[in-house]
Tab-separated table of C-alpha atoms in Angstrom:
chain	number	residue	atom	x	y	z
A	67	MET	CA	-44.662	285.066	-85.884
A	68	ASN	CA	-41.971	286.754	-88.500
A	69	PHE	CA	-43.366	289.905	-90.480
A	70	TYR	CA	-43.905	287.920	-93.604
A	71	ALA	CA	-46.144	285.555	-91.598
A	72	PHE	CA	-48.111	288.300	-90.389
A	73	ARG	CA	-48.495	289.823	-93.821
A	74	THR	CA	-49.589	286.713	-95.477
A	75	ALA	CA	-51.969	285.779	-92.572
A	76	ARG	CA	-54.971	287.814	-94.190
A	77	ILE	CA	-55.699	288.896	-90.404
A	78	ALA	CA	-59.446	287.922	-90.992
A	79	LEU	CA	-60.715	289.572	-87.942
A	80	ALA	CA	-64.474	289.411	-87.999
A	81	ALA	CA	-67.619	291.253	-88.229
A	82	MET	CA	-68.722	290.245	-84.283
A	83	THR	CA	-71.775	288.556	-83.914
A	84	MET	CA	-74.988	289.571	-82.191
A	85	ILE	CA	-75.291	293.520	-83.410
A	86	THR	CA	-77.056	295.427	-80.757
A	87	ALA	CA	-77.051	299.067	-82.683
A	88	ASN	CA	-80.582	300.060	-81.429
A	89	ALA	CA	-79.118	299.485	-78.126
A	90	PHE	CA	-76.921	302.435	-78.566
A	91	GLY	CA	-79.507	304.533	-80.109
A	92	ALA	CA	-78.729	304.217	-83.520
A	93	ASP	CA	-81.286	304.761	-86.265
A	94	ALA	CA	-82.316	302.207	-88.923
A	95	GLY	CA	-80.005	303.770	-91.244
A	96	PHE	CA	-76.837	303.277	-89.130
A	97	GLU	CA	-77.970	299.626	-88.690
A	98	GLN	CA	-78.556	299.047	-92.361
A	99	GLU	CA	-75.329	300.556	-93.241
A	100	LEU	CA	-73.667	298.439	-90.474
A	101	LEU	CA	-74.900	295.443	-91.761
A	102	SER	CA	-73.922	295.911	-95.440
A	103	ILE	CA	-70.299	297.066	-94.446
A	104	GLN	CA	-70.361	293.303	-92.368
A	105	GLN	CA	-71.283	292.098	-95.840
A	106	GLU	CA	-68.644	293.388	-97.969
A	107	TRP	CA	-66.094	292.369	-95.472
A	108	ALA	CA	-67.256	289.102	-95.780
A	109	ILE	CA	-67.892	288.450	-99.537
A	110	ALA	CA	-64.351	290.268	-100.103
A	111	ASN	CA	-62.880	287.724	-97.701
A	112	TYR	CA	-64.427	284.535	-98.367
A	113	ASN	CA	-65.715	285.254	-102.212
A	114	SER	CA	-62.584	286.891	-103.483
A	115	THR	CA	-60.863	284.242	-105.035
A	116	ASP	CA	-58.782	286.523	-107.513
A	117	LYS	CA	-56.069	288.472	-106.143
A	118	SER	CA	-56.730	291.983	-108.131
A	119	ALA	CA	-60.360	291.411	-107.574
A	120	ARG	CA	-59.973	290.761	-103.471
A	121	ARG	CA	-57.543	293.901	-103.207
A	122	ALA	CA	-59.877	295.939	-105.109
A	123	ALA	CA	-62.805	295.383	-103.012
A	124	PHE	CA	-60.841	295.684	-99.790
A	125	ASP	CA	-59.686	298.997	-101.052
A	126	ALA	CA	-63.330	300.082	-101.315
A	127	LEU	CA	-64.182	298.785	-98.024
A	128	VAL	CA	-61.308	300.706	-96.272
A	129	GLU	CA	-62.747	304.199	-97.609
A	130	HIS	CA	-66.260	302.907	-96.621
A	131	ALA	CA	-65.566	302.094	-93.147
A	132	ALA	CA	-63.699	305.096	-92.629
A	133	SER	CA	-66.350	307.214	-93.987
A	134	PHE	CA	-69.158	305.404	-91.898
A	135	ALA	CA	-67.092	305.808	-88.902
A	136	LYS	CA	-66.374	309.464	-89.562
A	137	ARG	CA	-70.212	309.941	-90.176
A	138	TYR	CA	-70.985	308.212	-86.861
A	139	PRO	CA	-68.471	308.829	-84.288
A	140	ASN	CA	-69.963	308.178	-81.133
A	141	GLU	CA	-71.440	304.902	-82.393
A	142	VAL	CA	-68.879	302.337	-81.063
A	143	GLU	CA	-69.934	299.606	-83.797
A	144	ALA	CA	-68.723	302.231	-86.521
A	145	ILE	CA	-65.190	302.547	-84.666
A	146	ALA	CA	-64.907	299.053	-84.281
A	147	TRP	CA	-65.538	298.145	-87.826
A	148	ASP	CA	-62.952	300.734	-88.820
A	149	GLY	CA	-60.917	298.761	-87.086
A	150	ILE	CA	-62.056	295.530	-88.221
A	151	VAL	CA	-61.655	296.701	-91.936
A	152	LEU	CA	-57.683	297.889	-91.167
A	153	SER	CA	-56.925	295.147	-89.514
A	154	THR	CA	-57.723	292.688	-92.404
A	155	TYR	CA	-56.227	295.150	-95.190
A	156	ALA	CA	-53.108	294.837	-93.222
A	157	GLY	CA	-52.990	291.611	-94.706
A	158	GLU	CA	-53.535	292.502	-98.076
A	159	VAL	CA	-51.108	294.972	-98.700
A	160	SER	CA	-46.993	294.942	-99.023
A	161	ALA	CA	-44.900	294.285	-96.314
A	162	LEU	CA	-43.800	297.809	-96.233
A	163	SER	CA	-47.378	299.317	-95.572
A	164	ALA	CA	-48.975	296.287	-93.167
A	165	MET	CA	-47.512	297.545	-89.916
A	166	LYS	CA	-49.180	301.117	-90.731
A	167	TYR	CA	-52.201	299.690	-90.936
A	168	ALA	CA	-52.408	296.953	-88.120
A	169	LYS	CA	-51.031	299.759	-85.720
A	170	ALA	CA	-53.996	301.876	-87.160
A	171	ALA	CA	-56.386	299.142	-86.675
A	172	ARG	CA	-55.123	298.913	-83.112
A	173	ASP	CA	-55.789	302.206	-82.229
A	174	ARG	CA	-58.987	302.212	-83.898
A	175	LEU	CA	-59.744	298.921	-81.342
A	176	LEU	CA	-58.326	300.566	-78.678
A	177	GLU	CA	-60.668	303.680	-78.975
A	178	ALA	CA	-63.977	301.232	-79.376
A	179	GLU	CA	-62.858	299.387	-76.325
A	180	ALA	CA	-62.558	302.773	-74.234
A	181	MET	CA	-66.000	303.586	-75.491
A	182	ASN	CA	-67.699	300.083	-74.740
A	183	ALA	CA	-65.272	297.226	-74.011
A	184	THR	CA	-68.351	294.600	-74.404
A	185	ALA	CA	-69.793	296.013	-77.605
A	186	LEU	CA	-70.046	293.526	-80.431
A	187	SER	CA	-70.558	290.200	-77.943
A	188	GLY	CA	-66.937	291.065	-76.738
A	189	GLY	CA	-66.169	291.136	-80.608
A	190	ILE	CA	-63.639	294.274	-80.318
A	191	LEU	CA	-61.793	292.334	-77.171
A	192	ALA	CA	-61.332	289.181	-79.404
A	193	SER	CA	-60.055	291.440	-82.249
A	194	LEU	CA	-57.457	292.944	-80.380
A	195	GLY	CA	-56.585	289.670	-78.867
A	196	THR	CA	-56.526	288.306	-82.788
A	197	LEU	CA	-54.236	291.516	-83.631
A	198	TYR	CA	-51.604	291.032	-80.915
A	199	SER	CA	-51.266	287.474	-81.566
A	200	LYS	CA	-50.631	288.173	-85.517
A	201	VAL	CA	-48.685	290.786	-85.503
A	202	PRO	CA	-44.790	290.624	-84.967
A	203	GLY	CA	-43.307	291.954	-81.318
A	204	GLY	CA	-40.005	293.918	-80.591
A	205	PHE	CA	-38.676	296.470	-82.659
A	206	MET	CA	-41.032	295.691	-85.805
A	207	GLY	CA	-44.525	295.614	-83.907
A	208	PHE	CA	-46.607	295.561	-80.967
A	209	GLY	CA	-47.202	291.804	-80.726
A	210	ASP	CA	-47.427	290.378	-77.442
A	211	ASP	CA	-49.114	287.056	-76.729
A	212	ALA	CA	-49.433	287.398	-73.104
A	213	ILE	CA	-51.520	290.381	-73.957
A	214	ALA	CA	-53.555	288.279	-76.488
A	215	GLU	CA	-54.288	285.933	-73.933
A	216	GLN	CA	-55.777	288.678	-71.725
A	217	TYR	CA	-58.007	289.596	-74.276
A	218	PHE	CA	-59.063	286.121	-75.763
A	219	GLU	CA	-60.632	285.212	-72.395
A	220	ARG	CA	-61.793	288.809	-71.897
A	221	ALA	CA	-63.864	288.525	-74.646
A	222	LEU	CA	-65.212	284.993	-74.052
A	223	ALA	CA	-66.193	286.227	-70.519
A	224	VAL	CA	-68.599	288.703	-72.232
A	225	ASP	CA	-69.677	285.472	-74.407
A	226	ASP	CA	-68.826	282.061	-74.323
A	227	THR	CA	-70.517	280.931	-77.177
A	228	ASN	CA	-69.147	283.941	-79.497
A	229	ILE	CA	-68.281	282.321	-83.019
A	230	ASP	CA	-65.419	284.341	-83.461
A	231	SER	CA	-64.129	284.398	-79.881
A	232	ASN	CA	-63.672	281.034	-79.455
A	233	TYR	CA	-62.499	280.657	-83.183
A	234	PHE	CA	-59.461	283.165	-82.747
A	235	TYR	CA	-58.548	281.872	-79.111
A	236	GLY	CA	-58.690	277.819	-80.651
A	237	GLU	CA	-56.312	279.196	-83.616
A	238	PHE	CA	-54.435	281.271	-80.749
A	239	LEU	CA	-53.783	278.260	-78.417
A	240	LEU	CA	-53.091	275.704	-81.817
A	241	ASP	CA	-50.468	278.409	-82.905
A	242	GLN	CA	-49.213	277.917	-79.192
A	243	GLY	CA	-48.861	274.373	-79.408
A	244	LYS	CA	-51.920	273.451	-77.170
A	245	PRO	CA	-54.324	271.324	-79.632
A	246	VAL	CA	-56.197	269.701	-76.695
A	247	LYS	CA	-56.975	272.946	-75.420
A	248	ALA	CA	-57.587	274.611	-79.100
A	249	LEU	CA	-60.075	271.629	-80.080
A	250	MET	CA	-62.449	272.486	-76.718
A	251	TYR	CA	-62.427	276.237	-78.331
A	252	LEU	CA	-62.648	275.323	-82.030
A	253	ASN	CA	-65.469	273.006	-82.019
A	254	ARG	CA	-67.304	275.509	-79.454
A	255	ALA	CA	-66.781	277.849	-82.907
A	256	ALA	CA	-68.306	275.243	-84.668
A	257	ASP	CA	-71.258	274.926	-83.053
A	258	ALA	CA	-71.950	278.058	-82.157
A	259	PRO	CA	-75.279	279.949	-82.945
A	260	PRO	CA	-75.847	280.773	-86.379
A	261	VAL	CA	-75.512	284.213	-87.579
A	262	VAL	CA	-78.517	284.136	-89.420
A	263	ASP	CA	-78.386	287.800	-91.344
A	264	ARG	CA	-74.961	287.366	-92.601
A	265	PRO	CA	-74.484	283.732	-94.565
A	266	VAL	CA	-71.686	284.270	-95.952
A	267	PHE	CA	-69.485	285.011	-92.863
A	268	ASP	CA	-70.948	282.303	-91.240
A	269	ALA	CA	-70.624	279.612	-93.526
A	270	GLY	CA	-67.026	280.973	-93.989
A	271	ARG	CA	-65.952	280.735	-90.353
A	272	ARG	CA	-67.319	277.336	-89.742
A	273	ALA	CA	-65.271	275.903	-92.198
A	274	GLU	CA	-62.344	277.575	-91.183
A	275	ALA	CA	-63.002	276.330	-87.667
A	276	ARG	CA	-63.791	272.684	-89.452
A	277	ALA	CA	-60.336	273.423	-91.027
A	278	LEU	CA	-58.185	273.740	-88.027
A	279	ILE	CA	-60.524	271.221	-85.986
A	280	GLU	CA	-58.649	268.649	-88.865
A	281	THR	CA	-55.351	270.340	-88.301
A	282	ALA	CA	-55.457	269.965	-84.166
A	283	LYS	CA	-56.559	266.413	-84.537
A	284	ARG	CA	-53.466	265.597	-87.023
A	285	LYS	CA	-50.843	267.204	-84.454
A	286	LEU	CA	-52.752	264.896	-81.669
A	287	SER	CA	-52.524	261.444	-83.928
């Protein structure tokens, strides 16, 4: 993928499902703020149609996620979400700045992976897979399709019903020219268990999955 395509892809690394903050000893305030960041991300990503409003929403979200991670440095979800927000932001900024934020996102997500690779139902692994698949390789970046696929497979080994892991692997396979295999994962994403506490995200991701299903079917016709 060339650099322009990376910049305009608006890498929608999702808030990964099945939040388990309490399992890591986080208090109610932490869990509430984590959900707030996830909701802000979904609204900015799916409901902000005006370009300037979208950019302003993500500007604020980058600051919020960074502050959250700074206050909870030992909580893997906080670190992971800082990386997820940065990865999306890389698709919102200029071409000159995009790689800086993509690398910062990768480093944050690798930090989260080292803390607990299976957190967020494999979402950290799927987020890394998406970054490695979207970012250009070579001298311009760190993209690597082989590494990306390994991350997707690891994510699905953690939770094969996760809507994001299935969606992003399906998208990756479609980009690789494998529409038959892609359809299997995209259909799993469309039929994944509902994310009941994040309805904006849930509706947006399912709509994206259904759109790619139609794209895959056209490629097969």
